[in-house]
Amino acid sequence: MADVLFPVSLDQALDLLAKTEAPAVLAGGTDLLVQVRQGKKTPGIFVSLDRIEGAQEILETETEIIIRAGAPLARIMAHPAIRDHGSVLAQALAVLGSPQIRNMGTLGGNIMTASPAGDSLPPLYALDARVQLAGPEGFRRMPVRDFIQGPGKTALAPGEILWQANFTKPAPGTCHWFEKVGQRTALSISMVSLAALFRPDPDGRVSKVSLAWGSVGPTIVESPETETFLLNKPLTREVLAGAGDLARQAVRPISDIRATADFRRQVAGNLLMRLETPAKGKRLTRY
Amino acid sequence: MNTFLKTGPHGTAHPETAPPQIGLSQPRPDAAAKIRGTEKFTIDLPGKDDLWAGVKRAGIPHARLISIDTEKARALPGVAAVLTHQDIQGSNRQGVVRQDQPVLVDDRIRHCGDALALVVARDKTALGKALSLITFEAEVLPGIFSIEEALAEGAPVLHPDHETGNILLAGALTQGQGLDAFKACAWEVTISLTVPVQEHVCLETECGRAIFKDNRLFITASTQTPFRDRNETAQALGLSQDRVQVTAPFLGGGFGGKDGITVQTLLGLAALACPGKHVAMVWDREESFIASPKRHRANLSYRLGLLADGSFHALEARADFDTGPYDHLGGVVLALGLEHAGGPYAIPHTHIEGRAVYTNNPVGGAFRGFGVPQVTAAMEQVVDLAAKRVNLSPMEIRLKNCLTRGQKAPAGNTLARSTGIRECLAAVAAHPLWQGAGAWLKKAPAHTLRGCGLACAMHGMGFGPVVPDVAHAKLELTAQGRFRVYCGVSDMGQGNAATFLHIAGDLLCQPIDNIDLILPDTDQTLPCGSSSASRTTFTFAHALTRAAATLKERIVRRAADSLMVDDPEEFTLVPGELRHLTSGRAFPLAVMAGFMNPDERMAVSRYRAPTARDHVTDNKALKMHGVPHAIFSYTVHFARVEIDTLTGGIRVDRYLAATDCGRLINPALVEQQMHGAIAQGLGYALFEDFLTEGGQTLTRDLSTYIIPGALDLPPMELISVATREQDGPFGMKGVGEVGIDAPLACVANAVADACGKRPGTWPLTRVRMLALLKEKP
């Protein structure tokens, strides 16, 4: 088994990444150690984010929420600022893995795994989140949707560390909805998931719709067509059924051991039907 | 007498310092260790692990082995031995009925999990490295991956020495006029379906330790069958039985998966090659998935004929089982399935036929339920179809047709003993969940279909008419004045060991703290048969009861003789003491033990369970494989389910089970058995799907083989219809399996009630459910 290094500052960590042979950044390890056990990854050394100052922080500014890469999922989902302004993310994290995994796993780890089934990703896409990468030459920023390039693939360059994700607080009155369909209720890997943000006007029509699906393509799927279709319409059953048809055209699912492509396509559209409730005046937020 | 277990007498825990009482719940002494995770399973027990053994597995499903190259592995530093079939002195064959499974392949590879070579190394790193260095040459043969392929003309034959080719065992049971009786039927209903392979997923994977010293082989293993293992290991490795000792500590789950050899012969072989060294072996989850036996996939095809009044008149049932490449217990599973194919109903004319078939899929073997969950899945659905056809409710048709005591079961055996199926049905019918079903069904929320389902099952106890269902108990008063139960039958987690302490405590009037337990050990304890077949407590408890009576009488008589008292009845056992009732004087049991010599302080007793004498078939093989049984437990299950039409998710909302397993010794343990069986049965119905393609396992670990979690399981209410089984110890009957027989059928009927459709392939995962909803009716 390889050694684990515990740098205490970001600079020290970047320095270690530059100087060591085949390093792997360890941020919780709930995915990485599974891959190591399966022989899919053979790091020469682990560089842990665990003791880096500030690496686990969750910060709130006037307009933004900032989550550092090493913040454990359980802390993120329980954080008042996330509950108030990023409920869609909190809802997703609440059904990610198990309590043990949520205690160990981090947001940075979940983003870096870049799995189409990564539960934090659809909410981050829907929130239009950006990531900040730290490297020897300083920081660079980009939208999370540009950072994720394919299954297991990101824009992270060798020697860089994913340092944080941040998003602008959604306007007051925005509804947050996340639903994951797995093979069982808890401790499940998503077969299809949907993150939705939308703001109903007093007359029931929606302005500002943002949708993102997990596990229905090589990366998270967004559908501007579906969003545009829904804009300025009330979320009635008929409207949502129409949106569902557009969503089914937008997704690019595959069949694997968990689900068929047909199931994923069908459910990707069906999940929009859940958004009907708030149009009847109920507030659709789980927290 | 109905006991509602949830509100039953164990609500108030019995003080642990008082003698336990039969019929009252008693916390099991191993509960705390199990909950805290401190219990020592086989590989956790303190011991030296000088060497680790591991297996090179074939990884291909069917081939003729030409050669194995072990040279590189042998040359690796840290490797103590690399063994192949050539190093085996004995028969190199294992199996319970047919010895058709090699310890290490010598000729034919028949499934991916077949063991080719055994490596013994000083640590796990060297072991892994050495295993990766072993190569082999083989001529790949066309494989058989389904029941249909095995039976096809010109199919490759897996065991050329087997008379009936790829059919391991076939059998038919015909009663009355058989199929001719359909002519008289007013109605006929049919169903065909396939039920899946299920993996046991024991918390503790297969593991053990062995050492060869003083010319004897000592094996400690996680096993349900220590005595049978001793015989099989000795034979396969060419040792006499007396030179092998097998011990079985508490198991972390068995469910049938450890009913037979897993690591035992391999460990024995490793130890023989490295005398004087402690050798350990543990299969990881992936290896366990590939190498261990599973519940048989079954193809079922049923036809039920009814008279105009809705009474069952004729049944045609066909059940074929995929037993994989080896018998294991496949023939016995088939036999039990055929015997139970008609369920707990009076059907005068039956033709029940089935086959267990060899394939190159993973080995099919023992699994809680043992063929009965498969056939119940078909029978209970065809009963609901019949109800619809004759316009009776599912409850009415079952009450009309269920067996009553004295009638013949569908296999032709007479039910002379306790038969509580009607009372179970009545208990469910009277329950608020059943009564309120109609109102609940009407309140389905948006995108939701609701349905209610009912299913019955019966389950025979023991080994059938031929194989002796015997247990020997040994009970000792120790020199220190404590009692010691020598138990030769494994406790795989179901709590039979706790029950034996409970019984001994009750009979000897001792708190459980005063009683020690010796777990199965072929040197110290006496043969008790396997921990299986819903017979574990039944058979051993009888032997223990007799031993307790003998020992108690001996202590009392000895006291009477020593103290010159005429009437031994003047003495009685109380906690820690023998009390002379007339004088009130008490003698510590340690003092009493001092009067007695060691032989006198030891009582031994044997019990053989009663068997059915009905001649229901001329097929000697079927009889030998266990048809028919004499004593049955019964259960009726009721489920409310909700189908989410957007995702295909099936939520079992509430669950009710009324069970006749005779009188209860420890109601808390019966409740645990039922909870566990229902949970495992719902896993079978909705989640667990062990998939292979071309003999290769696709669901290789617990991230793809899905077992239900706590949030997937409904609140369960349990009712005990406590008949008194006249041959049962304290009136009890077995409860280990009957609870798993009905859940799939119960869910199937509830789903059909909700959506009007019945799937042909199980389990009913979300993907299958959504596809089923889209199907045209």
PDB file of C-alpha atoms in Angstrom, chain B residues 332-444:
ATOM      1  CA  VAL B 332     -32.937 -32.645  -3.087  1.00  0.00           C
ATOM      2  CA  VAL B 333     -34.020 -29.098  -3.942  1.00  0.00           C
ATOM      3  CA  LEU B 334     -35.969 -30.485  -6.922  1.00  0.00           C
ATOM      4  CA  ALA B 335     -37.604 -33.144  -4.753  1.00  0.00           C
ATOM      5  CA  LEU B 336     -38.733 -30.647  -2.121  1.00  0.00           C
ATOM      6  CA  GLY B 337     -39.989 -28.337  -4.854  1.00  0.00           C
ATOM      7  CA  LEU B 338     -42.076 -31.124  -6.419  1.00  0.00           C
ATOM      8  CA  GLU B 339     -43.493 -32.204  -3.079  1.00  0.00           C
ATOM      9  CA  HIS B 340     -44.612 -28.630  -2.324  1.00  0.00           C
ATOM     10  CA  ALA B 341     -45.641 -27.704  -5.871  1.00  0.00           C
ATOM     11  CA  GLY B 342     -49.359 -27.817  -5.121  1.00  0.00           C
ATOM     12  CA  GLY B 343     -49.179 -25.650  -1.995  1.00  0.00           C
ATOM     13  CA  PRO B 344     -51.378 -26.162   1.064  1.00  0.00           C
ATOM     14  CA  TYR B 345     -54.482 -27.097  -0.900  1.00  0.00           C
ATOM     15  CA  ALA B 346     -56.656 -30.137  -1.303  1.00  0.00           C
ATOM     16  CA  ILE B 347     -56.363 -31.104  -4.976  1.00  0.00           C
ATOM     17  CA  PRO B 348     -57.551 -34.644  -5.694  1.00  0.00           C
ATOM     18  CA  HIS B 349     -55.873 -35.038  -9.078  1.00  0.00           C
ATOM     19  CA  THR B 350     -52.324 -33.856  -9.657  1.00  0.00           C
ATOM     20  CA  HIS B 351     -49.485 -34.391 -12.027  1.00  0.00           C
ATOM     21  CA  ILE B 352     -46.318 -32.713 -10.825  1.00  0.00           C
ATOM     22  CA  GLU B 353     -43.176 -33.136 -12.832  1.00  0.00           C
ATOM     23  CA  GLY B 354     -39.723 -31.630 -12.804  1.00  0.00           C
ATOM     24  CA  ARG B 355     -36.056 -31.896 -13.598  1.00  0.00           C
ATOM     25  CA  ALA B 356     -32.813 -30.626 -12.127  1.00  0.00           C
ATOM     26  CA  VAL B 357     -30.484 -29.968 -15.013  1.00  0.00           C
ATOM     27  CA  TYR B 358     -26.732 -29.599 -15.302  1.00  0.00           C
ATOM     28  CA  THR B 359     -25.401 -26.391 -16.904  1.00  0.00           C
ATOM     29  CA  ASN B 360     -22.137 -24.438 -16.943  1.00  0.00           C
ATOM     30  CA  ASN B 361     -23.653 -21.674 -14.813  1.00  0.00           C
ATOM     31  CA  PRO B 362     -22.658 -21.137 -11.167  1.00  0.00           C
ATOM     32  CA  VAL B 363     -23.471 -24.040  -8.846  1.00  0.00           C
ATOM     33  CA  GLY B 364     -27.082 -24.265  -7.682  1.00  0.00           C
ATOM     34  CA  GLY B 365     -27.409 -25.460  -4.129  1.00  0.00           C
ATOM     35  CA  ALA B 366     -29.119 -25.152  -0.802  1.00  0.00           C
ATOM     36  CA  PHE B 367     -30.803 -21.875   0.021  1.00  0.00           C
ATOM     37  CA  ARG B 368     -33.394 -21.235   2.729  1.00  0.00           C
ATOM     38  CA  GLY B 369     -36.679 -22.436   1.238  1.00  0.00           C
ATOM     39  CA  PHE B 370     -34.968 -25.105  -0.845  1.00  0.00           C
ATOM     40  CA  GLY B 371     -37.139 -25.231  -3.961  1.00  0.00           C
ATOM     41  CA  VAL B 372     -40.338 -24.140  -2.237  1.00  0.00           C
ATOM     42  CA  PRO B 373     -40.111 -20.358  -2.916  1.00  0.00           C
ATOM     43  CA  GLN B 374     -39.843 -21.250  -6.603  1.00  0.00           C
ATOM     44  CA  VAL B 375     -42.931 -23.435  -6.828  1.00  0.00           C
ATOM     45  CA  THR B 376     -44.942 -21.221  -4.480  1.00  0.00           C
ATOM     46  CA  ALA B 377     -44.320 -18.321  -6.862  1.00  0.00           C
ATOM     47  CA  ALA B 378     -46.284 -20.182  -9.542  1.00  0.00           C
ATOM     48  CA  MET B 379     -48.906 -21.916  -7.405  1.00  0.00           C
ATOM     49  CA  GLU B 380     -50.078 -18.856  -5.511  1.00  0.00           C
ATOM     50  CA  GLN B 381     -50.399 -16.832  -8.701  1.00  0.00           C
ATOM     51  CA  VAL B 382     -52.429 -19.500 -10.418  1.00  0.00           C
ATOM     52  CA  VAL B 383     -54.689 -19.588  -7.355  1.00  0.00           C
ATOM     53  CA  ASP B 384     -55.347 -15.853  -7.719  1.00  0.00           C
ATOM     54  CA  LEU B 385     -56.016 -16.288 -11.429  1.00  0.00           C
ATOM     55  CA  ALA B 386     -58.493 -19.019 -10.536  1.00  0.00           C
ATOM     56  CA  ALA B 387     -60.192 -16.765  -7.993  1.00  0.00           C
ATOM     57  CA  LYS B 388     -60.736 -14.147 -10.633  1.00  0.00           C
ATOM     58  CA  ARG B 389     -62.065 -16.710 -13.080  1.00  0.00           C
ATOM     59  CA  VAL B 390     -64.665 -18.117 -10.685  1.00  0.00           C
ATOM     60  CA  ASN B 391     -65.436 -14.724  -9.169  1.00  0.00           C
ATOM     61  CA  LEU B 392     -64.298 -15.456  -5.636  1.00  0.00           C
ATOM     62  CA  SER B 393     -62.013 -13.226  -3.586  1.00  0.00           C
ATOM     63  CA  PRO B 394     -58.423 -14.428  -3.072  1.00  0.00           C
ATOM     64  CA  MET B 395     -59.367 -15.116   0.547  1.00  0.00           C
ATOM     65  CA  GLU B 396     -62.563 -17.014  -0.290  1.00  0.00           C
ATOM     66  CA  ILE B 397     -60.913 -19.321  -2.807  1.00  0.00           C
ATOM     67  CA  ARG B 398     -58.135 -20.156  -0.356  1.00  0.00           C
ATOM     68  CA  LEU B 399     -60.511 -20.798   2.533  1.00  0.00           C
ATOM     69  CA  LYS B 400     -62.554 -23.004   0.216  1.00  0.00           C
ATOM     70  CA  ASN B 401     -59.613 -25.105  -0.931  1.00  0.00           C
ATOM     71  CA  CYS B 402     -57.024 -25.090   1.843  1.00  0.00           C
ATOM     72  CA  LEU B 403     -56.022 -28.326   3.501  1.00  0.00           C
ATOM     73  CA  THR B 404     -57.502 -29.512   6.731  1.00  0.00           C
ATOM     74  CA  ARG B 405     -55.955 -32.029   9.039  1.00  0.00           C
ATOM     75  CA  GLY B 406     -56.414 -35.606   7.865  1.00  0.00           C
ATOM     76  CA  GLN B 407     -56.586 -34.698   4.180  1.00  0.00           C
ATOM     77  CA  LYS B 408     -53.971 -35.575   1.609  1.00  0.00           C
ATOM     78  CA  ALA B 409     -51.555 -32.929   0.403  1.00  0.00           C
ATOM     79  CA  PRO B 410     -51.134 -32.482  -3.384  1.00  0.00           C
ATOM     80  CA  ALA B 411     -48.175 -34.884  -3.338  1.00  0.00           C
ATOM     81  CA  GLY B 412     -50.423 -37.581  -1.852  1.00  0.00           C
ATOM     82  CA  ASN B 413     -49.107 -37.654   1.705  1.00  0.00           C
ATOM     83  CA  THR B 414     -51.605 -37.588   4.534  1.00  0.00           C
ATOM     84  CA  LEU B 415     -51.449 -34.650   6.917  1.00  0.00           C
ATOM     85  CA  ALA B 416     -51.963 -36.459  10.176  1.00  0.00           C
ATOM     86  CA  ARG B 417     -50.262 -33.855  12.337  1.00  0.00           C
ATOM     87  CA  SER B 418     -50.888 -30.207  13.232  1.00  0.00           C
ATOM     88  CA  THR B 419     -52.236 -28.357  10.188  1.00  0.00           C
ATOM     89  CA  GLY B 420     -52.994 -24.698  10.827  1.00  0.00           C
ATOM     90  CA  ILE B 421     -53.336 -23.198   7.353  1.00  0.00           C
ATOM     91  CA  ARG B 422     -57.058 -22.449   7.688  1.00  0.00           C
ATOM     92  CA  GLU B 423     -56.454 -20.725  11.014  1.00  0.00           C
ATOM     93  CA  CYS B 424     -53.666 -18.653   9.449  1.00  0.00           C
ATOM     94  CA  LEU B 425     -56.068 -17.537   6.716  1.00  0.00           C
ATOM     95  CA  ALA B 426     -58.719 -16.732   9.290  1.00  0.00           C
ATOM     96  CA  ALA B 427     -56.230 -14.711  11.331  1.00  0.00           C
ATOM     97  CA  VAL B 428     -55.326 -12.604   8.300  1.00  0.00           C
ATOM     98  CA  ALA B 429     -58.978 -12.182   7.341  1.00  0.00           C
ATOM     99  CA  ALA B 430     -59.724 -10.846  10.820  1.00  0.00           C
ATOM    100  CA  HIS B 431     -56.794  -8.438  10.865  1.00  0.00           C
ATOM    101  CA  PRO B 432     -57.360  -4.674  10.434  1.00  0.00           C
ATOM    102  CA  LEU B 433     -54.899  -4.589   7.518  1.00  0.00           C
ATOM    103  CA  TRP B 434     -57.028  -7.041   5.551  1.00  0.00           C
ATOM    104  CA  GLN B 435     -60.270  -5.460   6.657  1.00  0.00           C
ATOM    105  CA  GLY B 436     -59.063  -1.985   5.726  1.00  0.00           C
ATOM    106  CA  ALA B 437     -57.606  -2.970   2.370  1.00  0.00           C
ATOM    107  CA  GLY B 438     -60.536  -1.676   0.321  1.00  0.00           C
ATOM    108  CA  ALA B 439     -60.405   1.790   1.844  1.00  0.00           C
ATOM    109  CA  TRP B 440     -56.645   1.981   1.426  1.00  0.00           C
ATOM    110  CA  LEU B 441     -56.817   0.962  -2.230  1.00  0.00           C
ATOM    111  CA  LYS B 442     -59.155   3.857  -2.993  1.00  0.00           C
ATOM    112  CA  LYS B 443     -56.742   6.506  -1.735  1.00  0.00           C
ATOM    113  CA  ALA B 444     -53.875   6.088  -4.215  1.00  0.00           C
TER     114      ALA B 444
END
